[in-house]
Coordinates of C-alpha atoms (C1' of nucleotides) in Angstrom, one line a residue:
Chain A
X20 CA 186.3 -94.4 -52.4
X21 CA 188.1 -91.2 -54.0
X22 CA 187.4 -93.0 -57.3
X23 CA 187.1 -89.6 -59.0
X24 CA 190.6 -89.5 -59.2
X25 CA 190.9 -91.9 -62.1
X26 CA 191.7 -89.5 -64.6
X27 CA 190.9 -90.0 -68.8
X28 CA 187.8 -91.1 -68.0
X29 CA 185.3 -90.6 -71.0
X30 CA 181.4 -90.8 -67.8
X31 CA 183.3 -89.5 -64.8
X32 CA 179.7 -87.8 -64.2
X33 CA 178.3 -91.3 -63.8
X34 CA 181.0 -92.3 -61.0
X35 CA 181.1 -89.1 -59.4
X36 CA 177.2 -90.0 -59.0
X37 CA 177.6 -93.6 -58.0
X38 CA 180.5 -92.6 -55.4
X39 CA 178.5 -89.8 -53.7
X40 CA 175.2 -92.1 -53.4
X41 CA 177.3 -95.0 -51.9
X42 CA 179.0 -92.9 -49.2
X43 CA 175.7 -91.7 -48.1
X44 CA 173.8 -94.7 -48.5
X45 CA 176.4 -95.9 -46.1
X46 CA 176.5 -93.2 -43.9
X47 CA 173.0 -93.7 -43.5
X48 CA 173.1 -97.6 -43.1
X49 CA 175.5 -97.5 -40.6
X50 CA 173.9 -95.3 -38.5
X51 CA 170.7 -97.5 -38.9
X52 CA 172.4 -100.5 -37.9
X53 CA 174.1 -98.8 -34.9
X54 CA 170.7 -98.0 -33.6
X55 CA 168.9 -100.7 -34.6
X56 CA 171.6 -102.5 -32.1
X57 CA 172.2 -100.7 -29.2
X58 CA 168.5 -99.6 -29.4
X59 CA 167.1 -102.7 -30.3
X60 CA 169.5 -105.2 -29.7
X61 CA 168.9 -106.6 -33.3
X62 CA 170.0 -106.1 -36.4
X63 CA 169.8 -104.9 -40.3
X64 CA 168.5 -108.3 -41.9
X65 CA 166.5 -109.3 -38.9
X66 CA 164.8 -106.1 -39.1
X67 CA 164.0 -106.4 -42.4
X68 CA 163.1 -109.4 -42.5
X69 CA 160.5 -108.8 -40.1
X70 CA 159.2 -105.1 -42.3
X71 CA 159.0 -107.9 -45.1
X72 CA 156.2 -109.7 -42.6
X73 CA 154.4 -106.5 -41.7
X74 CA 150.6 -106.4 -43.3
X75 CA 150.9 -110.1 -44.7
X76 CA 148.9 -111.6 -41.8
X77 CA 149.8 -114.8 -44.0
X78 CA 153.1 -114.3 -43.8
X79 CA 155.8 -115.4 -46.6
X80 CA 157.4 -118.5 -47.4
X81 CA 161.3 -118.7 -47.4
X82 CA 161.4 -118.6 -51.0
X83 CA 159.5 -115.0 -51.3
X84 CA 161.6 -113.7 -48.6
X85 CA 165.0 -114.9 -50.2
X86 CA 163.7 -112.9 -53.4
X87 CA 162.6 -109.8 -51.7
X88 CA 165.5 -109.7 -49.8
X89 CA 167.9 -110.8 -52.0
X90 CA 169.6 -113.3 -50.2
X91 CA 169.9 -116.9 -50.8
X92 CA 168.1 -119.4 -49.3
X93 CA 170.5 -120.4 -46.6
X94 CA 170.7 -117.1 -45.4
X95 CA 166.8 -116.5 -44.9
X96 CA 166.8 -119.7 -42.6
X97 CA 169.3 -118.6 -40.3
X98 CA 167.8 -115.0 -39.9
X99 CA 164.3 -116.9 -39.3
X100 CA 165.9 -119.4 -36.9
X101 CA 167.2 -116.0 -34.7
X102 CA 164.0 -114.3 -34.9
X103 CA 162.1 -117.9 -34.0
X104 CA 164.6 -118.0 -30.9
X105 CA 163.5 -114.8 -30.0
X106 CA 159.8 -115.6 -30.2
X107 CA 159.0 -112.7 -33.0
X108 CA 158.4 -114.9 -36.1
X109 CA 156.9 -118.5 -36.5
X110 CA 156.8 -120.9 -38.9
X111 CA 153.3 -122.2 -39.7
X112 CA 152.6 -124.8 -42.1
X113 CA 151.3 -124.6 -45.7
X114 CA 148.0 -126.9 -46.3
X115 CA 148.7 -128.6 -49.8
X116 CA 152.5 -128.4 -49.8
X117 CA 154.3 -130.1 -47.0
X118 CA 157.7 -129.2 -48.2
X119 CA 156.8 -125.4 -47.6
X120 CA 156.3 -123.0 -44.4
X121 CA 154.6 -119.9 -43.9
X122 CA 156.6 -117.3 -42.0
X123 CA 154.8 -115.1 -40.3
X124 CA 155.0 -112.5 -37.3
X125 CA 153.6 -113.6 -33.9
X126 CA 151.9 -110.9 -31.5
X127 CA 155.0 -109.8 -29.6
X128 CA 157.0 -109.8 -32.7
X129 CA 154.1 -107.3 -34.4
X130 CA 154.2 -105.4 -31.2
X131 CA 158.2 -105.1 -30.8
X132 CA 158.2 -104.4 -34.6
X133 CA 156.0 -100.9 -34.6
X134 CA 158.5 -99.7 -32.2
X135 CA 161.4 -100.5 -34.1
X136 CA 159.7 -98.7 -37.2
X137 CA 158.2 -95.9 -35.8
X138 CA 162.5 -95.2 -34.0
X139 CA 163.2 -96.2 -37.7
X140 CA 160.9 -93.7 -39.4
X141 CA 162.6 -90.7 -37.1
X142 CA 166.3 -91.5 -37.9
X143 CA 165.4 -91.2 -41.9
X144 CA 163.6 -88.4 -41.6
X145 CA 165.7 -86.6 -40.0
X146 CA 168.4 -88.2 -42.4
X147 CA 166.9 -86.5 -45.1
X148 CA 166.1 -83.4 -44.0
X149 CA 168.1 -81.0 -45.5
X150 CA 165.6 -81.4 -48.6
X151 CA 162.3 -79.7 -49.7
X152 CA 159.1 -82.1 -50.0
X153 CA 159.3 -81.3 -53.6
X154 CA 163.4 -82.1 -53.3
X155 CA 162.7 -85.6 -51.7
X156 CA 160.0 -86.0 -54.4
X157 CA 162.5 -85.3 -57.0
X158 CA 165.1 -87.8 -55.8
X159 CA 162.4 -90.3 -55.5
X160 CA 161.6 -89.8 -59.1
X161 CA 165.0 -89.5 -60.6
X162 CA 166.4 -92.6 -58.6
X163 CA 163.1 -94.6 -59.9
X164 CA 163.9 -93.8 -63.7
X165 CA 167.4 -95.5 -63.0
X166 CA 165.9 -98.4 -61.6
X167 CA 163.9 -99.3 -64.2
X168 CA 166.2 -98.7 -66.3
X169 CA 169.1 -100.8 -64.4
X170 CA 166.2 -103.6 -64.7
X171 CA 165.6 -103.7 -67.8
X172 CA 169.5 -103.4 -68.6
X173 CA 170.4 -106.9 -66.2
X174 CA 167.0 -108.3 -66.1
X175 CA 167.6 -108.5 -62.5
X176 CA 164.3 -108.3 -60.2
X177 CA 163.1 -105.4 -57.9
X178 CA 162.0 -107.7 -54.1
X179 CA 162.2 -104.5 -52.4
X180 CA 159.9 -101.7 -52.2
X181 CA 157.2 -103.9 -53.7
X182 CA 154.3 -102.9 -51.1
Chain B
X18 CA 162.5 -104.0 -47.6
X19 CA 158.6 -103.0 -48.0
X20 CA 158.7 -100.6 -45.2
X21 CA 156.7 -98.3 -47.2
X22 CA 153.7 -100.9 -45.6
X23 CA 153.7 -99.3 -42.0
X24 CA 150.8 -96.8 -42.5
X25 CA 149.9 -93.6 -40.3
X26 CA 153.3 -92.5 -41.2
X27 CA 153.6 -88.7 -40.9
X28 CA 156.9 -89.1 -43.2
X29 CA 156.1 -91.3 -45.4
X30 CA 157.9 -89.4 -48.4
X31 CA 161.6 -89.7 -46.6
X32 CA 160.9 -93.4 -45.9
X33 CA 160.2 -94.6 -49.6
X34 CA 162.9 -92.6 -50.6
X35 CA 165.1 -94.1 -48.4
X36 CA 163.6 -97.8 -49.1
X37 CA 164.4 -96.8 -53.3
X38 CA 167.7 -95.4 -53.2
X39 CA 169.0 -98.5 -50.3
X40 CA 167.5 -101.0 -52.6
X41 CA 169.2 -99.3 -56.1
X42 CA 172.3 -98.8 -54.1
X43 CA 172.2 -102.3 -52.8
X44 CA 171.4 -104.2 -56.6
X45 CA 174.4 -102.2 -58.3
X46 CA 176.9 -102.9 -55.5
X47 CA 175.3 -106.4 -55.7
X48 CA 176.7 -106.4 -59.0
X49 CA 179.9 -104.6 -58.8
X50 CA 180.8 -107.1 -56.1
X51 CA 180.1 -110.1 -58.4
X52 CA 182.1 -109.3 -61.2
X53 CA 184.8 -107.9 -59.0
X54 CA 185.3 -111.4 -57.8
X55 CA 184.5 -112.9 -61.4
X56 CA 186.3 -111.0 -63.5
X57 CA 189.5 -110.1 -60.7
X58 CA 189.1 -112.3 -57.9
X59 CA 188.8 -109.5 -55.4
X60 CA 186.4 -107.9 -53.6
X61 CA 185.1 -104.2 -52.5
X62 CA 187.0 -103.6 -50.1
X63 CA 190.2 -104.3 -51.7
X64 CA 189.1 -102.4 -54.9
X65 CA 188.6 -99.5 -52.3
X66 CA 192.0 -99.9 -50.7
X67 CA 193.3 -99.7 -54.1
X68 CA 191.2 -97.1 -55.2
X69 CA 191.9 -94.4 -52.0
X70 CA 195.9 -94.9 -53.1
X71 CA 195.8 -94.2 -56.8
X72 CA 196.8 -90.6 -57.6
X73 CA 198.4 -90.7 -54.3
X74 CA 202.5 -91.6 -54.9
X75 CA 203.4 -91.2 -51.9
X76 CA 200.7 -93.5 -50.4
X77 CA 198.5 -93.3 -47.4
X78 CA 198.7 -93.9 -44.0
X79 CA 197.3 -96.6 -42.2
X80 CA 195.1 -94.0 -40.0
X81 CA 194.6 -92.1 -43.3
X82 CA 193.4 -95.3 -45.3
X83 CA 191.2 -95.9 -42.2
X84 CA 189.3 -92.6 -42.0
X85 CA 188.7 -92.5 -45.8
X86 CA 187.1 -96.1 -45.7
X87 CA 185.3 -96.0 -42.6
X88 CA 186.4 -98.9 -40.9
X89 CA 188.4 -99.1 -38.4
X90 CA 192.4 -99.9 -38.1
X91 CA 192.4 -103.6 -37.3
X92 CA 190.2 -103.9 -40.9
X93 CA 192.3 -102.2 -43.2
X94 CA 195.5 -104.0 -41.3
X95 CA 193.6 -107.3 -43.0
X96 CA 192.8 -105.7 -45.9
X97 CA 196.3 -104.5 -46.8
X98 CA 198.3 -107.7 -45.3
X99 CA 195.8 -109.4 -48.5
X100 CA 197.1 -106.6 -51.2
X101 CA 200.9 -106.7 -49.5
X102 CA 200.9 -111.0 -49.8
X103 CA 199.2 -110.9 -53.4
X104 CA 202.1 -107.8 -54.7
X105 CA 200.1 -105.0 -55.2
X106 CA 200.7 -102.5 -52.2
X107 CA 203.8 -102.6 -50.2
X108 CA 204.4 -101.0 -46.8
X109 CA 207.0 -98.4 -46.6
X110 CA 208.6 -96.5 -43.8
X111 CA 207.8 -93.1 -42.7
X112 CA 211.1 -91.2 -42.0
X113 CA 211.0 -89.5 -38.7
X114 CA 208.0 -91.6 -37.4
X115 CA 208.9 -95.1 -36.8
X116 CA 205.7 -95.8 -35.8
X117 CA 204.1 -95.3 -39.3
X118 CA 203.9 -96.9 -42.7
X119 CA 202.9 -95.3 -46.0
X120 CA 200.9 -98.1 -47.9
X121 CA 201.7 -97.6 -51.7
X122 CA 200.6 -99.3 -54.6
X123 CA 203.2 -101.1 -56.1
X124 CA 203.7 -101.3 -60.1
X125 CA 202.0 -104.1 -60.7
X126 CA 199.3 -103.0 -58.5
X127 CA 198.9 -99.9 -60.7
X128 CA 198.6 -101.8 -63.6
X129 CA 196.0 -103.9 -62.5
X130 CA 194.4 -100.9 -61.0
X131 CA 194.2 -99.2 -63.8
X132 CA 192.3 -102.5 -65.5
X133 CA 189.6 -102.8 -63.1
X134 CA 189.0 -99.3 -63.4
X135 CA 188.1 -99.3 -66.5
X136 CA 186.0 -102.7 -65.9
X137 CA 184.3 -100.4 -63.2
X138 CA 183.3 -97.8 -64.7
X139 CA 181.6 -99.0 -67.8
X140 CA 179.4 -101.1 -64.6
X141 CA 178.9 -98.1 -63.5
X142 CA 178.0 -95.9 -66.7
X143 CA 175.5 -98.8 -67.6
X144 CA 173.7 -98.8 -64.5
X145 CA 173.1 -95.2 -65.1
X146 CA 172.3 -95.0 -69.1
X147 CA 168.6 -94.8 -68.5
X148 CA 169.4 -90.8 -67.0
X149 CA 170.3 -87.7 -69.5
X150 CA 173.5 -85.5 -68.1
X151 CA 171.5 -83.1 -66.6
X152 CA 169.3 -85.8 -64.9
X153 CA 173.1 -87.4 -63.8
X154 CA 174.1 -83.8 -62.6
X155 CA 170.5 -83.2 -60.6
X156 CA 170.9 -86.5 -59.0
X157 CA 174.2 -85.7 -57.9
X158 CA 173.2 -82.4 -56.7
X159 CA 170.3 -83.6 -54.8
X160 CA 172.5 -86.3 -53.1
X161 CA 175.2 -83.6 -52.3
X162 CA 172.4 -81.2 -50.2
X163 CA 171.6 -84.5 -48.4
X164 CA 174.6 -85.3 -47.3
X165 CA 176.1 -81.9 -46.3
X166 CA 172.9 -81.6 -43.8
X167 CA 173.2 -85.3 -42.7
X168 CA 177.1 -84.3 -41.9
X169 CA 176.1 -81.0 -40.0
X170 CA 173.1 -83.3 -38.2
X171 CA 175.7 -86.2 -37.0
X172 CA 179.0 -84.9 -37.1
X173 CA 180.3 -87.7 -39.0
X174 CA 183.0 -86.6 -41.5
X175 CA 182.8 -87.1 -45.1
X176 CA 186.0 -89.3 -45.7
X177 CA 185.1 -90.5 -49.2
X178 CA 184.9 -88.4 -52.6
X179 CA 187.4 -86.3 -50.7
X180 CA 189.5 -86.3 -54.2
Chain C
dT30 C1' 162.8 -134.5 -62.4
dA31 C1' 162.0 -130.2 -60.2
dT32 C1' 161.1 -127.6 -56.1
dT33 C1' 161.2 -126.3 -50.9
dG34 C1' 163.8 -125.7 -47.5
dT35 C1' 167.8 -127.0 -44.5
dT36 C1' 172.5 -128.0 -43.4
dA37 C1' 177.4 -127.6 -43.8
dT38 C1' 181.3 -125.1 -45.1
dA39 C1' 184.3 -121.5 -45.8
dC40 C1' 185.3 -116.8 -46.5
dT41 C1' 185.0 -111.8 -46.0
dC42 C1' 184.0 -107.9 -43.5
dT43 C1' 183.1 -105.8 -39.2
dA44 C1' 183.7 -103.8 -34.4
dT45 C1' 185.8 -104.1 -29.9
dA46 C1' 189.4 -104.2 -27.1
dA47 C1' 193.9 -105.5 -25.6
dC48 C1' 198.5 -105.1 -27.0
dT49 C1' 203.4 -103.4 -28.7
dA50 C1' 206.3 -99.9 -30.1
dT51 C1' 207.2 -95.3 -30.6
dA52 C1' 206.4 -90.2 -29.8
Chain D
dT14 C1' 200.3 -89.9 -21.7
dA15 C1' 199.1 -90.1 -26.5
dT16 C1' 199.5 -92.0 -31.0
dA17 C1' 200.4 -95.7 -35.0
dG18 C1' 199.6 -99.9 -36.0
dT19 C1' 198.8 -104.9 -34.9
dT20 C1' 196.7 -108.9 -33.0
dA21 C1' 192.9 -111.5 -31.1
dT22 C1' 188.3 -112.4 -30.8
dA23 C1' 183.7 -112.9 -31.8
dG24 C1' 179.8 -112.1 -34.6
dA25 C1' 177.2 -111.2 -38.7
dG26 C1' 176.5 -111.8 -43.6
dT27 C1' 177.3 -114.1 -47.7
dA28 C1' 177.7 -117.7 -51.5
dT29 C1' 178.1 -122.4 -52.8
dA30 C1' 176.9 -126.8 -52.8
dA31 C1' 175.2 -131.1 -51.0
dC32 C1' 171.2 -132.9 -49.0
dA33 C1' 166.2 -134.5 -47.4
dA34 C1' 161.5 -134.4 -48.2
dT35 C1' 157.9 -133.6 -51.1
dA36 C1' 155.7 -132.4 -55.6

DNA sequence: TATTGTTATACTCTATAACTATA
DNA sequence: TATAGTTATAGAGTATAACAATA
């Protein structure tokens, strides 16, 4: 990016910030998805898509996985479709609303997932650490105040780390 | 992503921490993307292009322009033949290496540089109000440990902020 | 009429690898 | 033989919009 260099700027604190958290965020990402292939053979979205499953033996319809994953619609059907393919997701059917589906891990897809997280878990640990537990406790906090704050600035919605 | 579900985690810290700052780092570039195309008709990538040859006169290299935004050569190929056809980089010779091209911004590509930059970084400065300067400096200190120990853990080089 | 989900389309970005031209 | 850059290919992700079925 080598934003900084915009010169006359009246908050280059702010993009100096922005620019060093999106070069690692991608440093980090790509390495994830790098693994997640040639370890996994599968990708980014699928995995997530799958985390988004984990402890909701109910599973999620399409429209709550579009929203925590913050893709559109069209999107969350073709990642479903791959992971159907592949026998790790099904779609069940939802008693009262025939227009809707239940997505929801099957047994292999529960089983193949815990290894994917626990190979997962490793790489962002060790990702990380170059900080104290107090450090990685700060960041949390830090990067949480700008989140609500970004939300309440573009009324946009937090899907993710809603556990 | 809800990862933070998983359970018996002996990292648990490092994984919601990554989970927060992918998910704040994915709904700002969410955002940046969207009125980048709105508001310019371009996109990131382009922006980036643009971005890595500003304050540089003399232009960048192809391999240069590459290694900055971590992609490979046949990408940023695409990426300038889009910026050469719409006026706002040209191509010019390297003397004594016929081989290589210096990709420069052109006037107008300067101008309208220097336009979207501004756009940017009022994006940018809002997503960050809800932090005090010395939260913005801790941040950015924090996120500079992490990456200098990611880059001594992977050997992958640091090509952006380089300014 | 509104909602759930799918389909169709088109575009951007990406990595890989084969290729040309020059060093 | 190595390097600079391009081309070709294929795949993944995305948004948009039109669509079917159901509420």
């Amino acid at each position: 990016m080598d934003m900084e260099a915009r010169g006359h700027s009246e908050h280059p604190e702010a993009l100096r910030l922005w620019l060093r958290m999106l070069t690692l965020t991608q440093l980090i990402e790509k390495q994830v998805r790098t693994q997640l292939r040639e370890q996994f053979g599968t990708t980014l979205p699928r995995f997530d898509l799958m985390a988004q499953l984990e402890r909701k033996p109910d599973g999620l319809k399409m429209n709550e996985l579009s929203r925590r994953m913050m893709v559109t619609g069209g999107n969350v059907t073709g990642i479903t479709d791959q992971l159907v393919a592949e026998g790790l997701v099904e779609r069940i059917e939802v008693e009262g609303d025939r227009r809707a589906y239940r997505v929801c891990l099957t047994t292999r897809g529960r089983s193949l997932f815990a290894d994917m997280a626990r190979q997962h878990e490793g790489w962002i640990v060790a990702a990380f650490e170059g900080l104290s537990p107090a450090e990685v406790e700060a960041l949390h906090q830090l990067l949480g105040k700008v989140k609500q704050h970004y939300h309440l600035d573009t009324s946009l919605e937090t899907p993710l780390e809603s556990a």
